[in-house]
Short mmCIF file of C-alpha atoms in Angstrom, two decimals:
data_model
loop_
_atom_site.label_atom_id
_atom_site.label_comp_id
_atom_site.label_asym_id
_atom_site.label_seq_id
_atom_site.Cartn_x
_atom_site.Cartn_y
_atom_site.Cartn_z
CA UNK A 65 0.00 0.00 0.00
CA UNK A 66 3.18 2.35 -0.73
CA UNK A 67 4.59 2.51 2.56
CA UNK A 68 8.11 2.96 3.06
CA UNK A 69 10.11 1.63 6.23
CA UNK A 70 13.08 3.61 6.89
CA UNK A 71 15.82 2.09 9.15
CA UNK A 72 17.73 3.68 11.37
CA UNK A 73 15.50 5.66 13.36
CA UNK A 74 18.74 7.00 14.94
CA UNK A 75 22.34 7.29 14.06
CA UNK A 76 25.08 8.32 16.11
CA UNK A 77 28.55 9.42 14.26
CA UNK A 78 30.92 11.69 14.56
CA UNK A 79 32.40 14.32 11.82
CA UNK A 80 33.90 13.32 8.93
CA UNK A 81 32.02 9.67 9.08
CA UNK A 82 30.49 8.39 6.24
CA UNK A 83 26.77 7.54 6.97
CA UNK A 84 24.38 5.58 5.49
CA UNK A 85 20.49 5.81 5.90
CA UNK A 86 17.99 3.10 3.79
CA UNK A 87 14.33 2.94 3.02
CA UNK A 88 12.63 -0.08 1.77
CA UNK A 89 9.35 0.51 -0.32
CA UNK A 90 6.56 -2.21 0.05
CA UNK A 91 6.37 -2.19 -3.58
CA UNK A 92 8.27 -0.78 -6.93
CA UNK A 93 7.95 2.85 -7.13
CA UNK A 94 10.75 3.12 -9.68
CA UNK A 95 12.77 5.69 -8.86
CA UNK A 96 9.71 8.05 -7.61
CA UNK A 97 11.74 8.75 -4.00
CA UNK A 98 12.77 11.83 -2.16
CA UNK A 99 15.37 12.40 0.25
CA UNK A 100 14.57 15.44 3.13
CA UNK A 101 16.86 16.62 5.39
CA UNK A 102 14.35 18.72 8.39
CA UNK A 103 16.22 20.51 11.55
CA UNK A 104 13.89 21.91 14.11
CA UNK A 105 11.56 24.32 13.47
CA UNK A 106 12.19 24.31 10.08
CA UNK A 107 10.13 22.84 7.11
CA UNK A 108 11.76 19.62 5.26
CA UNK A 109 14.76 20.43 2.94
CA UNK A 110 14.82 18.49 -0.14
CA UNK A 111 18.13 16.84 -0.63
CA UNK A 112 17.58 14.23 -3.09
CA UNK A 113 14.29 13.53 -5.77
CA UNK A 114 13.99 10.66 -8.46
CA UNK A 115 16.05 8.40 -5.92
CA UNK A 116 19.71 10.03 -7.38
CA UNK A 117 19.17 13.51 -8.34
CA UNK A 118 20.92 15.68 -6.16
CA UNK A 119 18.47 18.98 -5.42
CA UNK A 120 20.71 22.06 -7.09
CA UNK A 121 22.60 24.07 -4.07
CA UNK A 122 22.91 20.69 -2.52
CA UNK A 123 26.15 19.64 -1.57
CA UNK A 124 27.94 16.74 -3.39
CA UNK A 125 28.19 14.52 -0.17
CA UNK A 126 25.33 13.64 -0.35
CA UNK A 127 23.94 11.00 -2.78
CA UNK A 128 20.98 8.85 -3.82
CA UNK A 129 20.93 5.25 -5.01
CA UNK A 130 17.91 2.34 -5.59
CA UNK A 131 18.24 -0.80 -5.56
CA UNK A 132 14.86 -2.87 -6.44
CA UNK A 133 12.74 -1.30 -4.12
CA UNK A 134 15.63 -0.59 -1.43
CA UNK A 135 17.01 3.17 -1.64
CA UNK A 136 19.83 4.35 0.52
CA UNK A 137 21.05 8.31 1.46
CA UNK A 138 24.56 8.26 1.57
CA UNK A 139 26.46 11.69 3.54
CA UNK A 140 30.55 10.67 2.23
CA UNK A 141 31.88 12.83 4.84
CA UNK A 142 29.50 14.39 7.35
CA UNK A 143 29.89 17.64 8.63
CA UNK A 144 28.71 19.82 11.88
CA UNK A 145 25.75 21.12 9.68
CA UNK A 146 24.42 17.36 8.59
CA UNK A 147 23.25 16.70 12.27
CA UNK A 148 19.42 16.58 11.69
CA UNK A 149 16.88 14.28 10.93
CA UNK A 150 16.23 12.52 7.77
CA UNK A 151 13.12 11.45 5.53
CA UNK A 152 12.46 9.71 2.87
CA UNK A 153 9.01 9.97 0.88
CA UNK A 154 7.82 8.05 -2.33
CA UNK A 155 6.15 10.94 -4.37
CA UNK A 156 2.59 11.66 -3.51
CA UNK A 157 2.29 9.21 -0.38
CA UNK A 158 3.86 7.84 2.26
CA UNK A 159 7.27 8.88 4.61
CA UNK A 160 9.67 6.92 6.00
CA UNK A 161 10.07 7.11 10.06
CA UNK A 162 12.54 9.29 9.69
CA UNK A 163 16.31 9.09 10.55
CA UNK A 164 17.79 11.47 13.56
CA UNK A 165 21.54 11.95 12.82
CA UNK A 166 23.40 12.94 16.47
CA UNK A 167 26.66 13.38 17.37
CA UNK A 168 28.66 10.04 19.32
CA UNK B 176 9.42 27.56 -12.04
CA UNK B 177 6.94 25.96 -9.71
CA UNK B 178 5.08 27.31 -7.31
CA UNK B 179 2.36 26.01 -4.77
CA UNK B 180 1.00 28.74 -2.78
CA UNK B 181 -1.47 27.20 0.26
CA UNK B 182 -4.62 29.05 2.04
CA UNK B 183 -7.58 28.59 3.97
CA UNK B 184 -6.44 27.15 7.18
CA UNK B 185 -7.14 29.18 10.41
CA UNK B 186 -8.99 27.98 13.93
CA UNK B 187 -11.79 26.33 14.15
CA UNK B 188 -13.41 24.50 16.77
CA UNK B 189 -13.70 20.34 17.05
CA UNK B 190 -16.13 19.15 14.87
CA UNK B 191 -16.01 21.97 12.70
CA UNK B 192 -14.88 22.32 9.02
CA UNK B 193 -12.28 23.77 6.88
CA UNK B 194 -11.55 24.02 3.16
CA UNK B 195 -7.88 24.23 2.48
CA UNK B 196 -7.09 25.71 -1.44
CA UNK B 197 -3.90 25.33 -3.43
CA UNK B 198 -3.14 27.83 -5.95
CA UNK B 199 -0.69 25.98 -8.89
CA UNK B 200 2.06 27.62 -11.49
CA UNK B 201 4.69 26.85 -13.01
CA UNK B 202 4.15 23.43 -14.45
CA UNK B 203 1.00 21.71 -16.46
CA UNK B 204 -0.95 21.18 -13.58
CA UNK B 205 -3.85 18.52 -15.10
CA UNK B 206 -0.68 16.01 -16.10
CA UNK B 207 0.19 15.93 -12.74
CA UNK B 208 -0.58 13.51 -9.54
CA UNK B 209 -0.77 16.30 -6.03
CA UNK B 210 -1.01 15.74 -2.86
CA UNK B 211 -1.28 17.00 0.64
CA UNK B 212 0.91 16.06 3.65
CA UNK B 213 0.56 18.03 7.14
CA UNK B 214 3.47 18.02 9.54
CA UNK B 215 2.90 18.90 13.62
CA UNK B 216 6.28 21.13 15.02
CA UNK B 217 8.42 18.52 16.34
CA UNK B 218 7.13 15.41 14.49
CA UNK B 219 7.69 13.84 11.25
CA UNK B 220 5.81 14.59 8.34
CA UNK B 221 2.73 12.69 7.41
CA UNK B 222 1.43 12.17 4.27
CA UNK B 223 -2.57 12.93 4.14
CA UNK B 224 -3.96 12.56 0.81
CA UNK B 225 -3.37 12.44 -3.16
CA UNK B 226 -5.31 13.19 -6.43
CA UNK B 227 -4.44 11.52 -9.83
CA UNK B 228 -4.28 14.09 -12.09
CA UNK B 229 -7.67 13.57 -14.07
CA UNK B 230 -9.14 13.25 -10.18
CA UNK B 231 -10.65 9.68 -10.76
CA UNK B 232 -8.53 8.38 -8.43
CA UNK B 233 -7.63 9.44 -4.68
CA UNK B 234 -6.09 8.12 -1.76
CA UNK B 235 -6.34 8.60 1.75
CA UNK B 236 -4.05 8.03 5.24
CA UNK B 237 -6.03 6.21 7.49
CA UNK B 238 -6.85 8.65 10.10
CA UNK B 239 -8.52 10.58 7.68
CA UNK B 240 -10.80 8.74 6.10
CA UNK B 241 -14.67 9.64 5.88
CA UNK B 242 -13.61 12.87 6.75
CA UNK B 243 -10.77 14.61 4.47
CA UNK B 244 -11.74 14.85 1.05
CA UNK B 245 -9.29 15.97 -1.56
CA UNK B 246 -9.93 17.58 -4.81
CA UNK B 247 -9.07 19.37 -7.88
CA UNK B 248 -10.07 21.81 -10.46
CA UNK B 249 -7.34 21.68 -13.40
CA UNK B 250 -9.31 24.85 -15.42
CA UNK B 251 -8.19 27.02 -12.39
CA UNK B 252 -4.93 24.81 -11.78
CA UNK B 253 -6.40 24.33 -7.98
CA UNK B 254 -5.90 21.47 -5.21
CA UNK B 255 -8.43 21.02 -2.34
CA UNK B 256 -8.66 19.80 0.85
CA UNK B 257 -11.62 19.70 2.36
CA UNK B 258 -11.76 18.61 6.12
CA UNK B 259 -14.92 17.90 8.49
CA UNK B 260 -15.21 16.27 11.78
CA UNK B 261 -12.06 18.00 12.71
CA UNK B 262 -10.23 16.82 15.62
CA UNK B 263 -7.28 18.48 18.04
CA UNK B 264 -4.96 15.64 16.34
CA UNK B 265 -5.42 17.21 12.91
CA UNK B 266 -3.85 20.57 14.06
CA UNK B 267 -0.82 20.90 11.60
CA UNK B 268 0.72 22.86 9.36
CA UNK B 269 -1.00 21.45 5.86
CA UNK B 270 1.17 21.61 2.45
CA UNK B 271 0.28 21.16 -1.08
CA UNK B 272 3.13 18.95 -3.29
CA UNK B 273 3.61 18.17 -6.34
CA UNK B 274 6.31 15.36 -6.74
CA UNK B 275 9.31 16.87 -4.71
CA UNK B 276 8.36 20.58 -4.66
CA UNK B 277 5.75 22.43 -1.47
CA UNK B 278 4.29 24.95 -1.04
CA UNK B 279 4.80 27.32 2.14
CA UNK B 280 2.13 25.77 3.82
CA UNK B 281 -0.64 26.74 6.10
CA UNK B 282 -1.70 26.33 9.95
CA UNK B 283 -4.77 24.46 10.99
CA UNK B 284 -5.56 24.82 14.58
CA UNK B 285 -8.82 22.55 16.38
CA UNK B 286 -9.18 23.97 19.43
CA UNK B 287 -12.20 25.31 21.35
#
């Protein structure tokens, strides 16, 4: 029914890791999957759209990939500003749990 | 360049009503699938509700149901969300999206 399970719900790491987040879709959705980066008080940043595509102003640490109907958010090198929490969505439905990146 | 611009929401009381209205431009707006997701400060967002783009087909969340019905008018490139029975749990801040782009969004508040 186009839900997407999202794993971890939290992630501890420490600058300059490189951190990996997945999603799993119940079903294919091609590559119809969005990546959102949301600190608080603040409305969800697109990072990532059509599973790979990074967002323009983004940067390049961050990347998309699929799978089948597994996608993964990969941060190469995080930095100080990357501690947040992360979401994934399938276009017009469900979000993922959501990820909360915090400092070991 | 797209742009979804949200309105409509305000206070209204438990049980009460509220239509919500998206404004479209920017993009052909009858080729594509909307929806609506709502997001309370400090949780996750949650996805509410979506229209195919000829509006034969919609979809809702389950706690919405019976009582959220979304629509569209692709003449006046318009989304819809209109909400009965509302409830204290539906207070949110409601946005329109199209694939991976929102709009500013707008506040609902049930209270009495």
């Amino acid at each position: 029914d186009g839900q997407m399970t999202q794993s971890p719900s939290t992630l501890s790491a420490s600058v300059g890791d490189r951190v990996t987040i997945t999603c799993r879709a119940s079903r294919n959705i091609d590559n119809y999957l969005a990546w959102y980066q949301q600190k608080p008080g603040k409305a969800p940043k697109l990072l990532i759209y059509g599973a790979s595509t990074l967002q323009s102003g983004v940067p390049s640490r961050f990347s998309g990939s699929r799978s089948g109907t597994e996608f993964t958010l990969t941060i190469s090198s995080l930095q100080p500003d990357d501690f947040a929490t992360y979401y994934c969505q399938q276009y017009n439905s469900y979000f993922g749990g959501g990820t909360k990146v915090e400092l070991k | 360049e797209v742009d979804l611009v949200e309105s409509g929401g305000g206070l209204v009381q438990p049980g009460g009503s509220l239509r919500l209205s998206c404004a479209a431009s920017g993009f052909t707006f009858s080729r594509k699938w909307m929806s609506w997701v709502r997001q309370v400060p400090g949780e996750g967002p949650e996805w509410v509700a979506y229209i195919k783009p000829d509006g034969s087909e919609t979809s809702y969340v389950d706690s919405v149901k019976g009582r959220f019905t979304i629509s569209r008018d692709n003449a006046k490139k318009s989304l819809y969300l209109q909400m009965s029975s509302l409830r204290a749990e539906d207070t949110a801040l409601y946005y329109c999206l199209m694939d991976q782009y929102w709009g500013r969004g707008t506040l609902v508040t049930v209270s009495s």
